[in-house]
Coordinates of C-alpha atoms in Angstrom, one line a residue:
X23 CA -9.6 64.8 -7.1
X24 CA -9.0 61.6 -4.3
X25 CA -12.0 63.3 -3.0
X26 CA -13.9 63.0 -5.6
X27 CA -12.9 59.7 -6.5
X28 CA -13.1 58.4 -3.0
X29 CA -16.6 60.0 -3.2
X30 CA -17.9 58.3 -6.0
X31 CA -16.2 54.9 -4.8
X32 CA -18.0 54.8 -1.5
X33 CA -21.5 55.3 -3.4
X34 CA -21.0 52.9 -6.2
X35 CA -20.5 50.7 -3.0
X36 CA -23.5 51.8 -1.3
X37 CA -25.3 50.9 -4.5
X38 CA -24.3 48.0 -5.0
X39 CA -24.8 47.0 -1.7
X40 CA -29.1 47.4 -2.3
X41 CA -29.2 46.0 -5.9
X42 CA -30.9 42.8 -6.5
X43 CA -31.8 41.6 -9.7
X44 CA -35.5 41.8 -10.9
X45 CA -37.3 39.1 -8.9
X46 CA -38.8 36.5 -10.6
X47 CA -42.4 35.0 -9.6
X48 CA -42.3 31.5 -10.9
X49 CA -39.3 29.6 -12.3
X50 CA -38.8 28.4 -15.7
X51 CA -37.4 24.7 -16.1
X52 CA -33.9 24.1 -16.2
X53 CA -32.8 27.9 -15.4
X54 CA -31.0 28.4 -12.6
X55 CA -32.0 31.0 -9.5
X56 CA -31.1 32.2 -6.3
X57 CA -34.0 32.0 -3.3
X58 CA -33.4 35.4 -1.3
X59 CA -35.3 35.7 1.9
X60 CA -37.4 39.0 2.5
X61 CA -34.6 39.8 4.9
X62 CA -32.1 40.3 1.8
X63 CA -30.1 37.0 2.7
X64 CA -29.8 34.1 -0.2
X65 CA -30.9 30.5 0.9
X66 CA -27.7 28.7 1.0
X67 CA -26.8 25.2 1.6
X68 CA -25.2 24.7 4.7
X69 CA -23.6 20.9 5.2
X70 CA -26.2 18.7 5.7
X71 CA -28.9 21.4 6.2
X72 CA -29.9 25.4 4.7
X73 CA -29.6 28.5 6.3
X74 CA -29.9 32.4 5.0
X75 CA -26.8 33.9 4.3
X76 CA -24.8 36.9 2.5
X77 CA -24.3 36.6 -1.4
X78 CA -21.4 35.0 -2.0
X79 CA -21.7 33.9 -5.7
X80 CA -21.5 30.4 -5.1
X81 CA -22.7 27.4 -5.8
X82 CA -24.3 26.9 -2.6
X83 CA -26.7 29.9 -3.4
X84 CA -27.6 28.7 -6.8
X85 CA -30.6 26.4 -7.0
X86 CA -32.9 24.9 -9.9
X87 CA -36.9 24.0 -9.8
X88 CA -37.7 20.5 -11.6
X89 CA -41.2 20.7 -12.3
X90 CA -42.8 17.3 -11.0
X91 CA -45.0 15.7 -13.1
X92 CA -48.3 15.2 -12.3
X93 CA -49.0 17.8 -9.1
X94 CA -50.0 21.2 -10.3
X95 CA -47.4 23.7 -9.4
X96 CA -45.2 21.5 -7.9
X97 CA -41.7 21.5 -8.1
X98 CA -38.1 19.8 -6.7
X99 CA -35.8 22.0 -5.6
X100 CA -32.1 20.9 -6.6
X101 CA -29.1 22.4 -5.7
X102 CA -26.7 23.6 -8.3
X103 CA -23.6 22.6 -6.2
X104 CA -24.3 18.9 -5.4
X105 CA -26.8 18.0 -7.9
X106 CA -29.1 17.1 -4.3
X107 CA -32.5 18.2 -3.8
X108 CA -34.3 19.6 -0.9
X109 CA -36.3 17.3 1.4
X110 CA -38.7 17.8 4.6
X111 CA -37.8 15.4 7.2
X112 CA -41.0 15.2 8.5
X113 CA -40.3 16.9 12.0
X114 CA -38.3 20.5 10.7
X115 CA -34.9 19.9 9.0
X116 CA -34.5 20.1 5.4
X117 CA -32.2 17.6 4.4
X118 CA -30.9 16.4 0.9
X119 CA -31.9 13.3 -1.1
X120 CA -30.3 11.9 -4.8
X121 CA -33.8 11.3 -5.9
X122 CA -36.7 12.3 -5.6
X123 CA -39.1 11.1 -7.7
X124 CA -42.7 10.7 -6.6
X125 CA -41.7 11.9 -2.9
X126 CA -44.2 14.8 -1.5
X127 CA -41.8 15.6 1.1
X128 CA -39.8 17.0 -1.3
X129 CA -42.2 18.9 -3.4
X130 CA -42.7 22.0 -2.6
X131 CA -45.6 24.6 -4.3
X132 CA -45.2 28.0 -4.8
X133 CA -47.4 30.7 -3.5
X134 CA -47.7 34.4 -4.3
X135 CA -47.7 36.2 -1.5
X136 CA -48.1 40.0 -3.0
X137 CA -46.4 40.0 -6.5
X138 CA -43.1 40.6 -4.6
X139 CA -42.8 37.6 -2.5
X140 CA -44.0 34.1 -2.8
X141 CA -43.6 30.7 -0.2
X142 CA -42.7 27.4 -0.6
X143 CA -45.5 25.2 0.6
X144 CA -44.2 21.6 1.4
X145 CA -46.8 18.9 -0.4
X146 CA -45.8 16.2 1.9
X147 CA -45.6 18.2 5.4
X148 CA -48.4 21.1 4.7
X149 CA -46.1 23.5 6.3
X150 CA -43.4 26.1 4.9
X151 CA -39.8 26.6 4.4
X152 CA -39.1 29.9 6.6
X153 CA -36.6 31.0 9.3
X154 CA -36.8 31.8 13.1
X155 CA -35.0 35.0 12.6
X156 CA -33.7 37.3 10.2
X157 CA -30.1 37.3 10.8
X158 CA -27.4 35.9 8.6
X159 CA -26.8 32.2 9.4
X160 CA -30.2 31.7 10.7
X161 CA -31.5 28.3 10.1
X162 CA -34.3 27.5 7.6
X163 CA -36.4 25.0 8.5
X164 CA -39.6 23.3 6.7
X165 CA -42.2 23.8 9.7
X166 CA -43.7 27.4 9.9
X167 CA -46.4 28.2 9.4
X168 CA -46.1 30.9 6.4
X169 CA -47.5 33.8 7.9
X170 CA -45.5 36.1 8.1
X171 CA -41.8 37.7 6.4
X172 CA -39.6 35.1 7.9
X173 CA -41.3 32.6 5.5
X174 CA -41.4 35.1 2.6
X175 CA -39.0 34.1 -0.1
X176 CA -38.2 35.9 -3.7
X177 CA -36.0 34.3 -7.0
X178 CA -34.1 35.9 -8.9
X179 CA -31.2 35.1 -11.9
X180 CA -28.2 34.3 -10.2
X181 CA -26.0 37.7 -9.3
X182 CA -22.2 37.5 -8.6
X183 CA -21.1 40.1 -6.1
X184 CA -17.5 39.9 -7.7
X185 CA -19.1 41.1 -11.4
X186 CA -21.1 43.3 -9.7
X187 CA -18.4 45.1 -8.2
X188 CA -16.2 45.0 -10.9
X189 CA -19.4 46.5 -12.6
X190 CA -19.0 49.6 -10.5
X191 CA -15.7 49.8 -10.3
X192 CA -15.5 50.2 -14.1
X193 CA -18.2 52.5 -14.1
X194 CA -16.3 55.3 -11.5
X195 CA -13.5 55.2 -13.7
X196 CA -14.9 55.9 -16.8
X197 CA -17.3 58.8 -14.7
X198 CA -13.7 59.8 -13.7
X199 CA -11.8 60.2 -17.0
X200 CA -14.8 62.2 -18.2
X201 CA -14.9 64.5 -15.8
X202 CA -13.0 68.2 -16.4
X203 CA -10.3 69.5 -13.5
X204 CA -10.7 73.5 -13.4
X205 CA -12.0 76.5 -12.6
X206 CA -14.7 76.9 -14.6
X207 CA -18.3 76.1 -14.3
X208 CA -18.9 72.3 -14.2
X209 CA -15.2 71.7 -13.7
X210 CA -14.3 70.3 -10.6
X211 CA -10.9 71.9 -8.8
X212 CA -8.1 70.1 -8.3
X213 CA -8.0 69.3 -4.5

């Protein structure tokens, strides 16, 4: 019965470990989402900066779109966590500003890449929020050029790993209970 128990355990973990979400195309106002790079990792704020990074369920991870008024398909992109939104620096850092109202370094427009991923093109900098790498803790910077995965990007409702689990967890055990110890067929034998 551990067996079986351990079994199950290991592939409700190997599930959850490749769920996302459904990805979402473009954002509705005043929802909240979490950017995850084509490599799996969520954009999270790091500091004064962003980098990709594991799900951790934080705040860090969760980020809103502020339509801005007046530029087609233009949004701000604020950060749940400090309230902050994102800005191009001019050069290659994103950095964070209070405000930023009527700023086109800090609009970015969305672009579908395939109906899976889009990009965020920066209004002010013509360039686009992508990594160097696909590696956990890579930087994210606002300078590529958007042609190819490391500037791929997806949204989806924010996903806490903890509920997840928990999710899973619950799910083994009731699969457990249900399940007959025996020797008949469908019963499973007691070692």
């Amino acid at each position: 019965m551990k067996r079986i128990q351990s079994f199950f355990l290991f592939l409700m973990c190997m599930l959850l470990s490749n769920v996302h979400a459904q990805a979402v195309q473009y954002p509705e106002a005043g929802k909240k989402y979490q950017i995850v790079h084509s490599s799996g990792y969520l954009l999270t704020e790091s500091g004064t900066t962003l980098k990709i990074d594991d799900a951790s369920g934080a705040t860090n991870q969760i980020f809103e779109f502020v339509p801005v008024d007046g530029v087609q398909g233009a949004y701000y992109i604020k950060l749940e966590s400090t309230g902050k939104y994102v800005l191009n620096d001019g050069k290659w850092t994103p950095i964070w500003v209070d405000d930023p109202t009527g700023n086109a370094m800090a609009q970015f427009v969305i672009q579908d890449v395939d109906g899976t991923y889009i990009k965020f093109k920066n209004v002010g900098g013509s360039a686009y929020l992508g990594t160097d790498n696909n590696q956990a803790g890579g930087g994210v910077y606002t300078n590529k050029g958007g042609n190819d995965g490391k500037h791929y990007w997806s949204l989806q409702e924010p996903v806490d790993p903890k509920d997840m689990l928990q999710e899973s967890i619950t799910s083994v055990k009731e699969f457990l209970q249900a399940i007959s110890v025996g020797e008949n067929v469908g019963d499973y034998p007691q070692e």
